[in-house]
mmCIF file of C-alpha atoms and ligand atoms in Angstrom:
data_model
loop_
_atom_site.group_PDB
_atom_site.id
_atom_site.type_symbol
_atom_site.label_atom_id
_atom_site.label_comp_id
_atom_site.label_asym_id
_atom_site.label_seq_id
_atom_site.Cartn_x
_atom_site.Cartn_y
_atom_site.Cartn_z
ATOM 1 C CA MET A 1 -5.690 -56.578 25.770
ATOM 2 C CA THR A 2 -8.512 -58.374 27.011
ATOM 3 C CA THR A 3 -8.536 -60.802 29.570
ATOM 4 C CA ILE A 4 -9.029 -63.961 27.505
ATOM 5 C CA TRP A 5 -6.105 -62.751 25.322
ATOM 6 C CA ARG A 6 -3.677 -61.954 28.369
ATOM 7 C CA ASN A 7 -4.407 -65.368 30.017
ATOM 8 C CA ALA A 8 -4.312 -66.927 27.046
ATOM 9 C CA LEU A 9 -0.691 -65.503 26.437
ATOM 10 C CA THR A 10 0.463 -65.899 29.919
ATOM 11 C CA LEU A 11 -0.572 -69.321 29.223
ATOM 12 C CA ILE A 12 1.442 -69.949 26.119
ATOM 13 C CA GLY A 13 3.999 -67.475 27.467
ATOM 14 C CA ALA A 14 5.187 -69.912 29.805
ATOM 15 C CA THR A 15 8.487 -71.133 29.261
ATOM 16 C CA THR A 16 9.576 -75.070 29.547
ATOM 17 C CA LEU A 17 12.870 -76.357 30.770
ATOM 18 C CA THR A 18 14.543 -78.886 28.907
ATOM 19 C CA PHE A 19 18.039 -80.078 30.533
ATOM 20 C CA GLY A 20 17.716 -76.460 32.155
ATOM 21 C CA VAL A 21 17.470 -74.598 29.163
ATOM 22 C CA ALA A 22 14.191 -72.419 29.274
ATOM 23 C CA HIS A 23 12.367 -72.364 26.130
ATOM 24 C CA ALA A 24 9.272 -70.181 25.149
ATOM 25 C CA GLN A 25 6.390 -71.668 24.481
ATOM 26 C CA SER A 26 5.641 -69.467 21.512
ATOM 27 C CA PRO A 27 6.681 -66.450 19.134
ATOM 28 C CA GLU A 28 5.597 -63.260 19.494
ATOM 29 C CA LEU A 29 2.101 -63.368 17.948
ATOM 30 C CA SER A 30 0.147 -60.514 16.428
ATOM 31 C CA ASP A 31 -2.795 -59.265 18.905
ATOM 32 C CA PRO A 32 -6.214 -60.399 17.470
ATOM 33 C CA PRO A 33 -7.882 -57.634 15.150
ATOM 34 C CA VAL A 34 -9.704 -55.135 17.519
ATOM 35 C CA ILE A 35 -13.607 -56.568 17.485
ATOM 36 C CA GLU A 36 -15.338 -53.993 15.358
ATOM 37 C CA GLY A 37 -19.285 -53.901 14.509
ATOM 38 C CA GLU A 38 -22.162 -53.154 16.047
ATOM 39 C CA THR A 39 -24.098 -55.211 18.436
ATOM 40 C CA VAL A 40 -26.423 -57.950 17.166
ATOM 41 C CA GLY A 41 -30.157 -57.388 18.735
ATOM 42 C CA ASP A 42 -31.547 -59.825 21.097
ATOM 43 C CA HIS A 43 -32.675 -63.310 19.273
ATOM 44 C CA GLY A 44 -31.895 -65.501 22.208
ATOM 45 C CA SER A 45 -29.187 -66.902 23.634
ATOM 46 C CA HIS A 46 -26.611 -69.921 22.466
ATOM 47 C CA ARG A 47 -23.997 -71.506 24.730
ATOM 48 C CA LEU A 48 -21.738 -72.911 21.821
ATOM 49 C CA ARG A 49 -19.399 -76.046 22.278
ATOM 50 C CA MET A 50 -16.499 -76.372 20.050
ATOM 51 C CA GLY A 51 -14.331 -79.723 20.130
ATOM 52 C CA ILE A 52 -10.508 -79.442 18.675
ATOM 53 C CA GLY A 53 -7.410 -81.898 18.297
ATOM 54 C CA LEU A 54 -5.037 -79.197 18.641
ATOM 55 C CA ALA A 55 -3.287 -77.785 22.107
ATOM 56 C CA LYS A 56 -3.994 -74.610 24.102
ATOM 57 C CA SER A 57 -0.863 -73.109 22.216
ATOM 58 C CA SER A 58 -1.941 -73.591 18.897
ATOM 59 C CA PRO A 59 -3.023 -71.032 16.180
ATOM 60 C CA GLN A 60 -5.946 -73.107 16.092
ATOM 61 C CA TYR A 61 -7.256 -72.656 19.432
ATOM 62 C CA LEU A 62 -5.873 -69.227 19.995
ATOM 63 C CA SER A 63 -8.034 -68.134 16.620
ATOM 64 C CA SER A 64 -11.143 -69.923 18.148
ATOM 65 C CA GLN A 65 -10.991 -68.347 21.048
ATOM 66 C CA TYR A 66 -11.070 -64.963 19.205
ATOM 67 C CA PHE A 67 -13.661 -66.077 17.039
ATOM 68 C CA GLY A 68 -15.597 -66.912 20.681
ATOM 69 C CA GLU A 69 -14.476 -63.550 21.882
ATOM 70 C CA ILE A 70 -16.129 -61.441 18.661
ATOM 71 C CA LEU A 71 -19.688 -63.471 19.034
ATOM 72 C CA GLU A 72 -19.489 -62.765 22.622
ATOM 73 C CA GLN A 73 -18.983 -58.813 22.511
ATOM 74 C CA ARG A 74 -21.145 -58.366 19.323
ATOM 75 C CA THR A 75 -24.041 -59.815 21.224
ATOM 76 C CA GLU A 76 -23.242 -58.750 24.504
ATOM 77 C CA GLY A 77 -22.853 -62.253 25.853
ATOM 78 C CA ARG A 78 -25.868 -63.832 24.307
ATOM 79 C CA ILE A 79 -23.653 -66.039 22.197
ATOM 80 C CA THR A 80 -20.771 -67.629 24.387
ATOM 81 C CA LEU A 81 -18.371 -70.449 23.014
ATOM 82 C CA ASN A 82 -16.063 -73.096 25.406
ATOM 83 C CA VAL A 83 -13.627 -74.604 23.354
ATOM 84 C CA PHE A 84 -12.259 -78.368 24.387
ATOM 85 C CA PRO A 85 -8.929 -78.779 23.057
ATOM 86 C CA ASN A 86 -6.523 -81.744 22.603
ATOM 87 C CA SER A 87 -9.465 -84.223 21.539
ATOM 88 C CA GLN A 88 -11.044 -84.094 24.267
ATOM 89 C CA LEU A 89 -14.240 -84.817 22.793
ATOM 90 C CA GLY A 90 -13.351 -86.857 20.138
ATOM 91 C CA ASP A 91 -11.253 -87.117 16.796
ATOM 92 C CA ASP A 92 -11.976 -85.357 13.719
ATOM 93 C CA VAL A 93 -14.319 -87.933 12.494
ATOM 94 C CA GLN A 94 -16.026 -88.674 15.536
ATOM 95 C CA MET A 95 -16.677 -84.746 16.567
ATOM 96 C CA LEU A 96 -17.743 -84.422 12.744
ATOM 97 C CA GLU A 97 -20.545 -87.105 13.199
ATOM 98 C CA MET A 98 -21.557 -85.426 16.917
ATOM 99 C CA LEU A 99 -22.092 -82.247 14.615
ATOM 100 C CA GLN A 100 -24.679 -84.287 12.628
ATOM 101 C CA THR A 101 -26.508 -85.532 15.439
ATOM 102 C CA GLY A 102 -26.356 -82.582 17.355
ATOM 103 C CA THR A 103 -24.596 -83.568 20.112
ATOM 104 C CA LEU A 104 -21.684 -80.951 19.823
ATOM 105 C CA ASP A 105 -22.186 -77.602 17.935
ATOM 106 C CA MET A 106 -18.645 -77.123 16.146
ATOM 107 C CA THR A 107 -15.165 -78.505 15.354
ATOM 108 C CA TYR A 108 -11.992 -77.735 13.260
ATOM 109 C CA PRO A 109 -11.219 -80.573 11.272
ATOM 110 C CA SER A 110 -8.144 -80.966 8.740
ATOM 111 C CA SER A 111 -10.043 -80.715 5.165
ATOM 112 C CA SER A 112 -8.478 -84.166 5.190
ATOM 113 C CA ALA A 113 -10.810 -86.010 7.387
ATOM 114 C CA THR A 114 -13.925 -84.384 5.619
ATOM 115 C CA THR A 115 -13.288 -85.570 2.033
ATOM 116 C CA GLY A 116 -16.077 -88.345 2.317
ATOM 117 C CA TYR A 117 -18.593 -85.879 2.662
ATOM 118 C CA VAL A 118 -17.051 -83.595 -0.141
ATOM 119 C CA GLN A 119 -14.734 -85.338 -2.442
ATOM 120 C CA ALA A 120 -13.447 -82.498 -4.083
ATOM 121 C CA LEU A 121 -11.804 -81.335 -1.100
ATOM 122 C CA ALA A 122 -9.203 -84.391 -1.609
ATOM 123 C CA VAL A 123 -7.213 -81.775 -4.225
ATOM 124 C CA PHE A 124 -5.771 -80.310 -1.088
ATOM 125 C CA ASP A 125 -4.224 -83.730 -0.172
ATOM 126 C CA LEU A 126 -2.681 -83.958 -3.559
ATOM 127 C CA PRO A 127 1.201 -83.930 -2.922
ATOM 128 C CA PHE A 128 3.345 -80.275 -4.000
ATOM 129 C CA LEU A 129 0.045 -79.007 -5.352
ATOM 130 C CA LEU A 130 0.178 -75.526 -3.237
ATOM 131 C CA PRO A 131 4.013 -74.248 -3.817
ATOM 132 C CA SER A 132 3.260 -71.359 -0.928
ATOM 133 C CA ARG A 133 1.603 -69.874 1.511
ATOM 134 C CA GLU A 134 0.172 -67.141 -1.059
ATOM 135 C CA ALA A 135 -0.635 -69.322 -3.336
ATOM 136 C CA ALA A 136 -2.754 -71.501 -0.551
ATOM 137 C CA VAL A 137 -4.252 -68.543 0.986
ATOM 138 C CA ALA A 138 -5.450 -67.500 -2.782
ATOM 139 C CA VAL A 139 -6.990 -71.186 -3.478
ATOM 140 C CA MET A 140 -8.808 -71.132 -0.031
ATOM 141 C CA GLN A 141 -10.313 -67.636 -0.705
ATOM 142 C CA SER A 142 -11.375 -68.586 -4.297
ATOM 143 C CA ASP A 143 -14.852 -69.005 -5.396
ATOM 144 C CA VAL A 144 -13.997 -72.786 -5.988
ATOM 145 C CA ALA A 145 -13.125 -73.238 -2.545
ATOM 146 C CA GLN A 146 -16.248 -71.399 -1.580
ATOM 147 C CA GLY A 147 -18.361 -73.864 -3.558
ATOM 148 C CA MET A 148 -16.645 -76.534 -2.031
ATOM 149 C CA LEU A 149 -17.527 -75.401 1.342
ATOM 150 C CA ASP A 150 -21.181 -74.753 0.045
ATOM 151 C CA ALA A 151 -21.281 -78.546 -1.181
ATOM 152 C CA PHE A 152 -21.653 -79.476 2.535
ATOM 153 C CA GLU A 153 -25.394 -78.394 2.501
ATOM 154 C CA GLY A 154 -27.650 -81.019 3.572
ATOM 155 C CA THR A 155 -25.058 -83.086 5.295
ATOM 156 C CA GLY A 156 -25.946 -82.089 8.741
ATOM 157 C CA LEU A 157 -22.530 -79.608 8.718
ATOM 158 C CA LYS A 158 -22.327 -75.927 7.808
ATOM 159 C CA ALA A 159 -18.737 -75.149 6.338
ATOM 160 C CA LEU A 160 -18.044 -71.888 7.546
ATOM 161 C CA ALA A 161 -14.493 -70.793 6.190
ATOM 162 C CA PHE A 162 -10.982 -72.538 5.338
ATOM 163 C CA SER A 163 -7.914 -71.578 7.416
ATOM 164 C CA GLU A 164 -4.298 -73.435 7.902
ATOM 165 C CA ASN A 165 -3.290 -76.114 9.161
ATOM 166 C CA GLY A 166 -0.167 -75.927 7.334
ATOM 167 C CA TYR A 167 2.573 -77.552 5.315
ATOM 168 C CA ARG A 168 3.108 -80.998 6.645
ATOM 169 C CA GLN A 169 6.354 -82.096 7.692
ATOM 170 C CA LEU A 170 7.674 -85.863 8.393
ATOM 171 C CA SER A 171 8.909 -86.724 11.612
ATOM 172 C CA ASN A 172 10.298 -90.337 12.618
ATOM 173 C CA SER A 173 11.931 -91.794 15.559
ATOM 174 C CA ALA A 174 14.379 -93.978 13.323
ATOM 175 C CA ARG A 175 16.602 -92.535 11.211
ATOM 176 C CA PRO A 176 17.498 -89.041 9.456
ATOM 177 C CA VAL A 177 15.766 -88.930 6.312
ATOM 178 C CA GLU A 178 16.693 -87.301 3.412
ATOM 179 C CA THR A 179 15.391 -89.298 0.229
ATOM 180 C CA PRO A 180 12.727 -91.733 -0.302
ATOM 181 C CA GLU A 181 14.944 -94.495 -0.267
ATOM 182 C CA ASP A 182 15.573 -93.326 3.551
ATOM 183 C CA VAL A 183 11.593 -93.736 4.094
ATOM 184 C CA ALA A 184 11.623 -97.160 2.302
ATOM 185 C CA GLY A 185 14.223 -98.424 4.097
ATOM 186 C CA LEU A 186 17.078 -100.594 1.747
ATOM 187 C CA ASP A 187 18.320 -102.669 4.051
ATOM 188 C CA VAL A 188 15.995 -102.502 6.721
ATOM 189 C CA ARG A 189 12.093 -102.179 6.942
ATOM 190 C CA GLY A 190 10.516 -99.018 5.866
ATOM 191 C CA LEU A 191 9.156 -96.476 8.179
ATOM 192 C CA SER A 192 5.723 -97.013 9.731
ATOM 193 C CA VAL A 193 4.314 -93.669 9.135
ATOM 194 C CA ARG A 194 1.088 -92.402 10.934
ATOM 195 C CA THR A 195 -1.250 -90.770 8.558
ATOM 196 C CA MET A 196 -5.069 -89.328 8.533
ATOM 197 C CA GLU A 197 -7.645 -91.112 7.834
ATOM 198 C CA ASN A 198 -7.600 -89.925 4.181
ATOM 199 C CA PRO A 199 -6.799 -92.591 1.172
ATOM 200 C CA VAL A 200 -4.642 -89.872 -0.629
ATOM 201 C CA HIS A 201 -2.092 -89.739 2.320
ATOM 202 C CA LEU A 202 -2.138 -93.285 2.419
ATOM 203 C CA ALA A 203 -1.244 -93.383 -1.105
ATOM 204 C CA ILE A 204 1.175 -90.639 -0.842
ATOM 205 C CA TRP A 205 3.330 -92.861 1.798
ATOM 206 C CA GLN A 206 2.648 -96.175 0.050
ATOM 207 C CA ALA A 207 4.357 -94.462 -2.817
ATOM 208 C CA LEU A 208 7.344 -93.506 -0.721
ATOM 209 C CA GLY A 209 7.781 -97.111 0.606
ATOM 210 C CA ALA A 210 6.549 -96.578 3.640
ATOM 211 C CA ASN A 211 4.295 -98.675 5.994
ATOM 212 C CA PRO A 212 1.487 -95.958 6.378
ATOM 213 C CA THR A 213 -0.989 -96.338 9.391
ATOM 214 C CA PRO A 214 -4.244 -94.177 9.514
ATOM 215 C CA MET A 215 -4.962 -93.171 13.073
ATOM 216 C CA ALA A 216 -6.927 -90.740 14.743
ATOM 217 C CA PHE A 217 -4.564 -87.422 15.857
ATOM 218 C CA GLY A 218 -5.565 -88.058 19.548
ATOM 219 C CA GLU A 219 -3.772 -91.540 19.688
ATOM 220 C CA LEU A 220 -0.672 -90.228 17.796
ATOM 221 C CA PHE A 221 1.499 -89.305 21.037
ATOM 222 C CA SER A 222 1.149 -92.538 22.678
ATOM 223 C CA ALA A 223 1.379 -94.680 19.350
ATOM 224 C CA MET A 224 4.596 -92.845 18.652
ATOM 225 C CA GLU A 225 6.038 -93.143 22.849
ATOM 226 C CA GLN A 226 5.113 -97.024 22.736
ATOM 227 C CA GLY A 227 6.787 -97.723 19.340
ATOM 228 C CA VAL A 228 3.590 -98.641 17.565
ATOM 229 C CA VAL A 229 4.288 -96.234 14.727
ATOM 230 C CA ASP A 230 8.003 -94.781 13.872
ATOM 231 C CA GLY A 231 6.704 -91.615 12.774
ATOM 232 C CA GLN A 232 4.012 -89.094 11.277
ATOM 233 C CA GLU A 233 3.572 -86.250 9.376
ATOM 234 C CA ASN A 234 2.369 -82.629 10.485
ATOM 235 C CA PRO A 235 3.022 -78.820 10.341
ATOM 236 C CA TRP A 236 6.006 -77.775 12.600
ATOM 237 C CA SER A 237 3.794 -75.653 14.737
ATOM 238 C CA THR A 238 1.525 -79.161 15.723
ATOM 239 C CA ILE A 239 4.736 -81.164 16.134
ATOM 240 C CA LEU A 240 5.818 -78.461 18.665
ATOM 241 C CA THR A 241 2.878 -77.680 20.314
ATOM 242 C CA SER A 242 1.585 -81.463 20.734
ATOM 243 C CA ASN A 243 5.050 -82.088 21.861
ATOM 244 C CA PHE A 244 5.971 -84.772 19.401
ATOM 245 C CA HIS A 245 9.573 -83.945 19.930
ATOM 246 C CA GLU A 246 9.357 -85.937 23.039
ATOM 247 C CA VAL A 247 9.115 -89.037 21.377
ATOM 248 C CA GLN A 248 10.471 -88.053 17.513
ATOM 249 C CA ASP A 249 14.333 -87.710 17.108
ATOM 250 C CA TYR A 250 14.394 -86.606 13.426
ATOM 251 C CA GLY A 251 12.572 -84.429 11.360
ATOM 252 C CA THR A 252 12.773 -83.672 7.704
ATOM 253 C CA GLU A 253 11.400 -80.556 6.085
ATOM 254 C CA THR A 254 9.230 -81.961 3.218
ATOM 255 C CA ARG A 255 6.313 -79.501 2.678
ATOM 256 C CA HIS A 256 4.714 -82.616 1.120
ATOM 257 C CA VAL A 257 1.034 -81.439 1.425
ATOM 258 C CA TYR A 258 -0.505 -78.090 2.709
ATOM 259 C CA THR A 259 -3.626 -78.763 4.606
ATOM 260 C CA PRO A 260 -6.250 -76.165 5.275
ATOM 261 C CA PHE A 261 -8.649 -76.499 8.163
ATOM 262 C CA ILE A 262 -12.077 -76.222 7.950
ATOM 263 C CA MET A 263 -14.328 -74.583 10.565
ATOM 264 C CA MET A 264 -17.663 -76.570 10.922
ATOM 265 C CA LEU A 265 -20.616 -75.651 12.529
ATOM 266 C CA SER A 266 -23.741 -78.269 13.261
ATOM 267 C CA GLU A 267 -26.680 -77.529 10.682
ATOM 268 C CA ARG A 268 -29.099 -78.046 13.698
ATOM 269 C CA THR A 269 -27.298 -75.125 15.586
ATOM 270 C CA TRP A 270 -27.079 -73.051 12.658
ATOM 271 C CA ASP A 271 -30.997 -73.711 11.736
ATOM 272 C CA ARG A 272 -31.732 -72.636 15.521
ATOM 273 C CA MET A 273 -30.130 -69.262 15.156
ATOM 274 C CA ALA A 274 -31.820 -66.371 13.967
ATOM 275 C CA PRO A 275 -30.507 -65.009 10.460
ATOM 276 C CA GLU A 276 -28.831 -61.837 12.402
ATOM 277 C CA TYR A 277 -26.894 -64.499 14.251
ATOM 278 C CA GLN A 278 -26.121 -66.489 11.128
ATOM 279 C CA GLU A 279 -24.613 -63.692 9.445
ATOM 280 C CA LEU A 280 -22.244 -62.446 12.350
ATOM 281 C CA VAL A 281 -21.053 -66.150 12.632
ATOM 282 C CA LEU A 282 -20.215 -66.524 9.193
ATOM 283 C CA GLU A 283 -18.238 -62.929 9.429
ATOM 284 C CA ALA A 284 -16.770 -63.670 13.094
ATOM 285 C CA ALA A 285 -15.507 -67.086 11.304
ATOM 286 C CA ARG A 286 -14.159 -65.391 8.095
ATOM 287 C CA GLN A 287 -12.213 -62.643 10.653
ATOM 288 C CA SER A 288 -10.858 -65.737 12.909
ATOM 289 C CA ALA A 289 -9.828 -67.778 10.127
ATOM 290 C CA ALA A 290 -7.537 -64.903 8.567
ATOM 291 C CA TYR A 291 -6.527 -64.045 12.172
ATOM 292 C CA GLU A 292 -5.439 -68.070 12.382
ATOM 293 C CA ILE A 293 -3.431 -67.986 9.026
ATOM 294 C CA GLN A 294 -1.498 -64.907 10.497
ATOM 295 C CA LEU A 295 -0.827 -66.640 13.751
ATOM 296 C CA SER A 296 0.018 -70.134 11.552
ATOM 297 C CA ALA A 297 2.471 -68.194 9.526
ATOM 298 C CA GLU A 298 3.988 -66.762 12.603
ATOM 299 C CA TYR A 299 4.376 -70.221 14.111
ATOM 300 C CA ASP A 300 5.648 -71.918 11.447
ATOM 301 C CA ASP A 301 9.293 -71.443 10.905
ATOM 302 C CA TRP A 302 9.809 -70.424 14.608
ATOM 303 C CA SER A 303 8.395 -73.730 15.644
ATOM 304 C CA ARG A 304 10.673 -75.912 13.578
ATOM 305 C CA ASP A 305 13.735 -73.474 15.100
ATOM 306 C CA GLN A 306 12.480 -74.494 18.623
ATOM 307 C CA LEU A 307 12.120 -78.138 17.740
ATOM 308 C CA GLU A 308 15.924 -78.096 16.849
ATOM 309 C CA GLU A 309 16.913 -75.943 19.942
ATOM 310 C CA ARG A 310 14.913 -78.959 21.739
ATOM 311 C CA GLY A 311 17.407 -81.748 20.130
ATOM 312 C CA MET A 312 15.522 -82.953 16.723
ATOM 313 C CA GLN A 313 17.915 -83.550 14.153
ATOM 314 C CA ILE A 314 16.106 -81.487 11.303
ATOM 315 C CA THR A 315 17.011 -82.195 7.503
ATOM 316 C CA ARG A 316 16.196 -79.381 5.199
ATOM 317 C CA LEU A 317 16.148 -80.755 1.851
ATOM 318 C CA ASP A 318 18.065 -79.047 -1.240
ATOM 319 C CA ASP A 319 16.214 -79.062 -4.641
ATOM 320 C CA GLU A 320 17.633 -82.686 -5.831
ATOM 321 C CA GLN A 321 16.500 -84.006 -2.754
ATOM 322 C CA LEU A 322 12.834 -82.358 -3.115
ATOM 323 C CA ALA A 323 12.596 -83.276 -6.617
ATOM 324 C CA ALA A 324 13.344 -87.196 -5.833
ATOM 325 C CA PHE A 325 10.143 -87.005 -3.412
ATOM 326 C CA GLN A 326 8.291 -84.973 -5.791
ATOM 327 C CA GLU A 327 8.795 -87.694 -8.504
ATOM 328 C CA ALA A 328 8.158 -90.505 -6.013
ATOM 329 C CA VAL A 329 4.627 -89.390 -5.544
ATOM 330 C CA GLN A 330 3.605 -89.008 -9.136
ATOM 331 C CA PRO A 331 1.863 -92.093 -9.344
ATOM 332 C CA VAL A 332 -0.407 -90.614 -6.627
ATOM 333 C CA TYR A 333 -1.699 -88.009 -9.547
ATOM 334 C CA THR A 334 -2.153 -90.875 -11.615
ATOM 335 C CA GLU A 335 -4.480 -92.843 -9.308
ATOM 336 C CA TRP A 336 -6.332 -89.920 -7.835
ATOM 337 C CA ALA A 337 -6.217 -87.030 -10.446
ATOM 338 C CA PRO A 338 -8.984 -88.711 -12.583
ATOM 339 C CA ARG A 339 -11.029 -89.337 -9.073
ATOM 340 C CA ILE A 340 -10.594 -86.096 -8.034
ATOM 341 C CA GLY A 341 -11.348 -84.072 -11.199
ATOM 342 C CA GLU A 342 -8.684 -83.255 -13.868
ATOM 343 C CA GLU A 343 -10.723 -80.043 -14.487
ATOM 344 C CA LEU A 344 -10.685 -79.009 -11.023
ATOM 345 C CA ILE A 345 -7.057 -79.426 -10.784
ATOM 346 C CA SER A 346 -6.385 -77.199 -13.559
ATOM 347 C CA ASP A 347 -8.688 -74.548 -12.109
ATOM 348 C CA ILE A 348 -6.635 -75.036 -8.737
ATOM 349 C CA GLN A 349 -3.474 -74.713 -10.843
ATOM 350 C CA GLN A 350 -4.539 -71.685 -12.640
ATOM 351 C CA ILE A 351 -5.310 -70.091 -9.353
ATOM 352 C CA VAL A 352 -1.817 -70.893 -7.981
ATOM 353 C CA GLU A 353 -0.489 -69.705 -11.311
ATOM 354 C CA ASP A 354 -2.667 -66.346 -11.235
ATOM 355 C CA SER A 355 -1.729 -66.021 -7.481
ATOM 356 C CA SER A 356 2.444 -65.989 -8.510
ATOM 357 C CA ASN A 357 1.693 -62.897 -11.070
HETATM 358 O O1 KDG B 1 -8.190 -80.083 15.248
HETATM 359 C C1 KDG B 1 -7.538 -80.941 14.040
HETATM 360 C C2 KDG B 1 -6.998 -81.950 14.498
HETATM 361 O O2 KDG B 1 -7.708 -83.132 14.839
HETATM 362 C C3 KDG B 1 -6.159 -82.847 12.982
HETATM 363 O O3 KDG B 1 -7.073 -82.673 12.055
HETATM 364 C C4 KDG B 1 -4.629 -82.561 13.086
HETATM 365 O O4 KDG B 1 -3.682 -82.397 10.820
HETATM 366 C C5 KDG B 1 -3.993 -83.139 11.681
HETATM 367 C C6 KDG B 1 -3.956 -84.696 11.959
HETATM 368 O O5 KDG B 1 -2.779 -85.050 11.554
HETATM 369 O O6 KDG B 1 -5.036 -85.287 12.248
#
């Protein structure tokens, strides 16, 4: 195992104590694939900087480190990558703008943060569209999805690859949530739920009777700690690795949206690279994206169980309860399907159907 991996796994392998109980910080994670391929000839040096929102123990960070290790090893150190986690360099929207101006080389946002550049990506924000990880991966690896990545050309952003942020789950600090009525509150006010800065996510939580508050990810922990919002929605691994359980007592396994990540490179950086380096960057992005999906899958249920161990009360919805949420968000399709494109949605649904055959 290389030094980076030994250090990274040692870091995330550190345990944390809750009321004297030791908790592992990560599941048994697969090692990254051995880096293969010839050394790319000398076409100059690039010291790349990447900003991400998640923590050093997240699949997003670990796979980004692996991405950097591939580049460094295959260019004998002529390309290096420095990854800045925890929204240190800004939030998704800010870092995308930094790529456009060339003040940052890379970032790794949720697809939801990029729909202003390529609206078709809003299809991933439609609730309950992707029924399984297998279906989601089939969609992300499809020609339709590649067309979405290609559609960034000319925006100042080079979209390299899709990976997995994952199935989004509701957490809150006010009350257990089993039904949409629990979100809306009958004799109490509706939950104030932080959403990403994305109109479809806003529509989802409005349809559920919540008071949605769009907010940058980097502001979320303190907003929940100070009671500015009651809750948020993110994959279990994000909730755990960002320590949201310290300020959120209740979780509900809604799996209401599957969000991809998109690994992004500044077009200015891309254009400065020799074709041989561009080819390597694309290959390394796809390899690290595949590894990220594997890590995310290994983290998912384990993170939920860890959150329960650390005191979060988690509601698993039965089929009837899930159906109530799916019914409640139907107005989102009525409003957004025509704007996103009925044909695109049916193309995605066909890929989903084919993936289960
Ligand atoms: O690095 C990704 C994060 O900045 C963000 O996209 C994570 O899903 C996310 C959210 O809720 O903002």
